[in-house]
Coordinates of C-alpha atoms in Angstrom, one line a residue:
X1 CA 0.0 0.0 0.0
X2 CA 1.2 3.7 -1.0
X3 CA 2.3 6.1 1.6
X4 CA 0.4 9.6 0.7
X5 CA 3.1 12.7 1.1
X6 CA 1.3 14.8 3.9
X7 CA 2.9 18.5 3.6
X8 CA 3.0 20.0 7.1
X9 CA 3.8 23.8 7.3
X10 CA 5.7 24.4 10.5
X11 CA 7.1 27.6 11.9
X12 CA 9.0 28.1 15.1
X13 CA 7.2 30.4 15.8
X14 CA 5.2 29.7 19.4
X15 CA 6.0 28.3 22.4
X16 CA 4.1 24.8 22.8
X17 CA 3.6 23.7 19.2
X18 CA 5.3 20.4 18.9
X19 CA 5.6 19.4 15.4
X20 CA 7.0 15.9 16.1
X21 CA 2.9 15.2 17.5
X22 CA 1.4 15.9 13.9
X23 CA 4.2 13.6 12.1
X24 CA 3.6 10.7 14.8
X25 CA -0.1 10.9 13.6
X26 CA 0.5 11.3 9.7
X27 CA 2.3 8.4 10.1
X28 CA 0.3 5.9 12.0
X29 CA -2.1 6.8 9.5
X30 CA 0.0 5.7 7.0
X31 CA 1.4 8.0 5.5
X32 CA 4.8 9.8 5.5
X33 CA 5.6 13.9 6.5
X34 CA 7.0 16.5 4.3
X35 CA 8.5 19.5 5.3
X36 CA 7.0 22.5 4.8
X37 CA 9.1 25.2 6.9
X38 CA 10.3 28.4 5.8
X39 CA 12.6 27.1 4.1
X40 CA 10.3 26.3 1.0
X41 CA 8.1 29.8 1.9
X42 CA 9.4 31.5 -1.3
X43 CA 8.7 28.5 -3.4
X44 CA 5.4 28.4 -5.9
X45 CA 2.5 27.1 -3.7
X46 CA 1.2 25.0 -7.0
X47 CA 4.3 23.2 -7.6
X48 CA 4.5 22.1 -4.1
X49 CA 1.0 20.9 -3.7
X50 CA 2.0 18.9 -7.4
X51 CA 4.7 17.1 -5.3
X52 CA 2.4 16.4 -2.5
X53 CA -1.0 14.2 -1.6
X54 CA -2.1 15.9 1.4
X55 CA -1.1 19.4 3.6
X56 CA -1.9 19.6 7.2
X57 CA -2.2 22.6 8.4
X58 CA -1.1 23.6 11.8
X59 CA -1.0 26.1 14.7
X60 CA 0.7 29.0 15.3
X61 CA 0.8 32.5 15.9
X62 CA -2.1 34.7 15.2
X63 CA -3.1 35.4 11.3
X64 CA -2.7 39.5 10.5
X65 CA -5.9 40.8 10.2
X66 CA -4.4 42.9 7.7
X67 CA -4.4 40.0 5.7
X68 CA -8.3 39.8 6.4
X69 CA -8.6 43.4 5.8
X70 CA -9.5 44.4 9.9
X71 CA -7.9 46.8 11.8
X72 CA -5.6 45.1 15.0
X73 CA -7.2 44.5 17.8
X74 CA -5.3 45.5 20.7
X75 CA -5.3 41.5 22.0
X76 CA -4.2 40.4 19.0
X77 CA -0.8 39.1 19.5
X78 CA 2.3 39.2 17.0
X79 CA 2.3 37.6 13.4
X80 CA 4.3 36.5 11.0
X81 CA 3.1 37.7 7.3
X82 CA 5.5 35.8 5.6
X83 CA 3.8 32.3 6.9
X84 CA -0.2 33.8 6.5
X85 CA 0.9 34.6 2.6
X86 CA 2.7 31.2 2.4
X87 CA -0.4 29.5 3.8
X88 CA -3.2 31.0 1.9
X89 CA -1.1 30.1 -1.5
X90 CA -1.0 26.7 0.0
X91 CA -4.4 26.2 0.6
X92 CA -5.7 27.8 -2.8
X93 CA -3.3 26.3 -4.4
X94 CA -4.8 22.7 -2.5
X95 CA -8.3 23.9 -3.6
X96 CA -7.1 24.1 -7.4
X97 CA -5.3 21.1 -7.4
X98 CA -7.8 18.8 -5.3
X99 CA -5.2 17.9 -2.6
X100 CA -7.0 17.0 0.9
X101 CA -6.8 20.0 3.3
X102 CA -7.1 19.1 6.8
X103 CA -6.7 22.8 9.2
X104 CA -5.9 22.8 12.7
X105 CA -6.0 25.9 15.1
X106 CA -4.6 28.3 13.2
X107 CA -5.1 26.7 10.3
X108 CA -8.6 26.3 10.7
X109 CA -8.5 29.8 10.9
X110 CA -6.5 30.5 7.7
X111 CA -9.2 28.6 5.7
X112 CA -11.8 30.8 7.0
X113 CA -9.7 33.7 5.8
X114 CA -8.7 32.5 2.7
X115 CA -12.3 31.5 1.9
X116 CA -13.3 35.3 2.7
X117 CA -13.7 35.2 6.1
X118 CA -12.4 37.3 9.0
X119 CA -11.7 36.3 12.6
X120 CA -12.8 37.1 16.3
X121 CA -9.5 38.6 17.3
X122 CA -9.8 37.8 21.2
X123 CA -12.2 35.4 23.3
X124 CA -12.7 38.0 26.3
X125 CA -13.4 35.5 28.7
X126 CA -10.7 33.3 28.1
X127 CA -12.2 30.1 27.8
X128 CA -10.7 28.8 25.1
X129 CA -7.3 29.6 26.1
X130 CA -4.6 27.4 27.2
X131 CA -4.0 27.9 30.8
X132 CA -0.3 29.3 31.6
X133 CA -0.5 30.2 35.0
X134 CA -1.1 26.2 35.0
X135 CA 1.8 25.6 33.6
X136 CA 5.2 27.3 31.0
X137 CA 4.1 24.8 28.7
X138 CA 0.3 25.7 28.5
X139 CA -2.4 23.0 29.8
X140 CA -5.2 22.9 27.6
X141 CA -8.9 23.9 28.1
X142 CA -11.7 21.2 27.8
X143 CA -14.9 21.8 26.2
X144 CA -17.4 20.2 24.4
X145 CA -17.8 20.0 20.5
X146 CA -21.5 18.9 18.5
X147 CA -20.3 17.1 15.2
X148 CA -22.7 16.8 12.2
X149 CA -22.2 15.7 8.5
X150 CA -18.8 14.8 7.3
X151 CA -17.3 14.9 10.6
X152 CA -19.7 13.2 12.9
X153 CA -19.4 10.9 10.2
X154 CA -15.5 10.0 10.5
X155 CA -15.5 10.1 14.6
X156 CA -18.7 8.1 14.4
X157 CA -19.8 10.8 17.3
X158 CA -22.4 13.6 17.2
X159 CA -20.2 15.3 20.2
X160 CA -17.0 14.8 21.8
X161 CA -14.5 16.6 24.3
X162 CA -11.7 18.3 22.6
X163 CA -8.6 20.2 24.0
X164 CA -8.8 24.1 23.1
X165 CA -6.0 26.5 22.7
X166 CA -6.8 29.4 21.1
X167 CA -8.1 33.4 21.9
X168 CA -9.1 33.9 18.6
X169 CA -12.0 31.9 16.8
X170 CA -14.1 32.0 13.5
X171 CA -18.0 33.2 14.2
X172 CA -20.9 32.6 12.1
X173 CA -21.0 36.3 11.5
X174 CA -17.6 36.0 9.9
X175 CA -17.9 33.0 8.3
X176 CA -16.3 32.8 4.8
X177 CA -18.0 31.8 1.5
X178 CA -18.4 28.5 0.3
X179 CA -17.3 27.0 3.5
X180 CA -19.9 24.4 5.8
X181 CA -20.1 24.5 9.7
X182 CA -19.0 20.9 11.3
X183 CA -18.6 21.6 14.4
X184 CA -19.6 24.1 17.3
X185 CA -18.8 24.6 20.9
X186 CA -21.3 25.1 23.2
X187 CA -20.5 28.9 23.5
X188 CA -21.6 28.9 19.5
X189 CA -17.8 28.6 18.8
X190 CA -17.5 27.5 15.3
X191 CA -15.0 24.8 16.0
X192 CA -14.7 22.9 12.5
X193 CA -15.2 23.6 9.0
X194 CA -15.8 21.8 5.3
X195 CA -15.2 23.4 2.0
X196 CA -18.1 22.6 -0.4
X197 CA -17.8 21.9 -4.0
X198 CA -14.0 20.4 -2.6
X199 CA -13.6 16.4 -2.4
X200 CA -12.0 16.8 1.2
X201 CA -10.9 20.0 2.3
X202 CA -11.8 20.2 6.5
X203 CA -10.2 22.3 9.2
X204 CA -11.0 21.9 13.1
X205 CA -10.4 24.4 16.0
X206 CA -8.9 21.9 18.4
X207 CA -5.8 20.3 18.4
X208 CA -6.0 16.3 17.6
X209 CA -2.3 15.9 16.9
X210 CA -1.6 16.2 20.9
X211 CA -1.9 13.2 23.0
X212 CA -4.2 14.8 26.0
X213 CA -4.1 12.1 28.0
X214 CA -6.6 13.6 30.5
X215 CA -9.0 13.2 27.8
X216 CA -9.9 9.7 27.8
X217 CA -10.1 8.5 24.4
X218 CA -8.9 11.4 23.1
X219 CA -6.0 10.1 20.7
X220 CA -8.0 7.1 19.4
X221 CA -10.5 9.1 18.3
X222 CA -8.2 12.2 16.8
X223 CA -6.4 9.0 14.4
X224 CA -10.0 8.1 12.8
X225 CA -9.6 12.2 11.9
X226 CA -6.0 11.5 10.5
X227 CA -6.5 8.5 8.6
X228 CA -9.2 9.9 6.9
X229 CA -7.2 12.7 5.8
X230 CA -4.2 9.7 4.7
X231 CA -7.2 7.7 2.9
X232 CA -7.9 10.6 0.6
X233 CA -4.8 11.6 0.1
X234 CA -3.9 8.5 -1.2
X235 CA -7.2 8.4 -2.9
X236 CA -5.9 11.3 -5.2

């Protein structure tokens, strides 16, 4: 059996994101990492995705709203517009090409953006934030997610508990075009996305790469998410 090429952007650019977690669960899916650091940023977006089966998307700093044409918010924390242009390329370029998407945290975010979206630049309440008085490292919030369609489809759940780690979030009121509502916290969080008119192009708020072994049955239920990214990849 083939092992899909899963492109996964990473940046060192945020305390806490541990690549090596999204490679160990590309690759118990079956498939294999590639590298897509900013070493390869000034590369063309379509002739990567060409050399690739799948891109994972991961987390990071906070997108510019710039980019999403929004003035900064004053809680909006430091970006990096070198990796938000690199991204978007990479996603439309995805899109064009009919490559499997799958968005986490930030990138869930950066497919709400590129769709024509903007962002809620700061949870006030905090809720969704990981907790650093807790711990340097940042322990993650719990909440509750309601599945439906594609999603609910691949956990086999209509709601599960999902680590959260983020201050800034995609709304309904700033939903971008074209793009279908998976999943929702309680709060009315949206916390997972599907492009329509794409054969696989999903994004989810939450981080399934990370073990979170306070979450019982956390990890066994974030690989069904992972190898169905590696079966359409290799589907392609």
């Amino acid at each position: 059996m083939n092992q899909p090429r899963i492109g996964v952007t990473r940046w060192e650019d945020v305390t806490g994101e541990r690549i090596a977690d999204y490679y160990r669960r590309i690759r118990e899916a079956g498939g294999v990492e590639a590298d897509l650091g900013p070493d390869v940023a000034l590369r063309d977006p379509n002739e990567l995705m060409r050399e690739l089966d799948g891109l994972v998307l991961t987390g990071g700093v906070d997108i510019d709203p710039a980019v999403y044409g929004a003035e900064r918010h004053p809680k909006t924390n430091r970006s990096l517009r070198e990796r938000d242009d690199f991204e978007a390329g990479l996603v439309l370029a995805a899109i064009n090409l009919d490559v499997p998407v799958l968005g986490i945290c930030r990138g869930h975010q950066i497919l709400n953006v590129v769709c024509g979206g903007q962002l809620l630049q700061h949870i006030d309440d905090g809720s969704h934030r990981a907790d650093y008085k807790a711990d340097p490292s940042g322990v993650s919030r719990e909440h509750t997610v309601s599945l439906n369609g594609r999603l609910a489809a691949i956990y086999g759940e209509s709601e599960i508990l999902v680590n959260s780690r983020h201050h800034q979030a995609v709304t309904l009121d700033v939903l971008g075009g074209g793009l279908r509502v998976l999943g929702a916290a309680p709060d009315g969080i949206v916390e997972a996305l599907e492009r329509e008119g794409s054969r696989w192009v999903l994004s989810v708020q939450w981080h399934p790469e990370r073990p979170e072994g306070q979450i019982p049955g956390f990890a066994e239920r974030s690989r069904r998410l992972f190898a169905a990214l590696v079966e359409a990849a290799r589907g392609r």
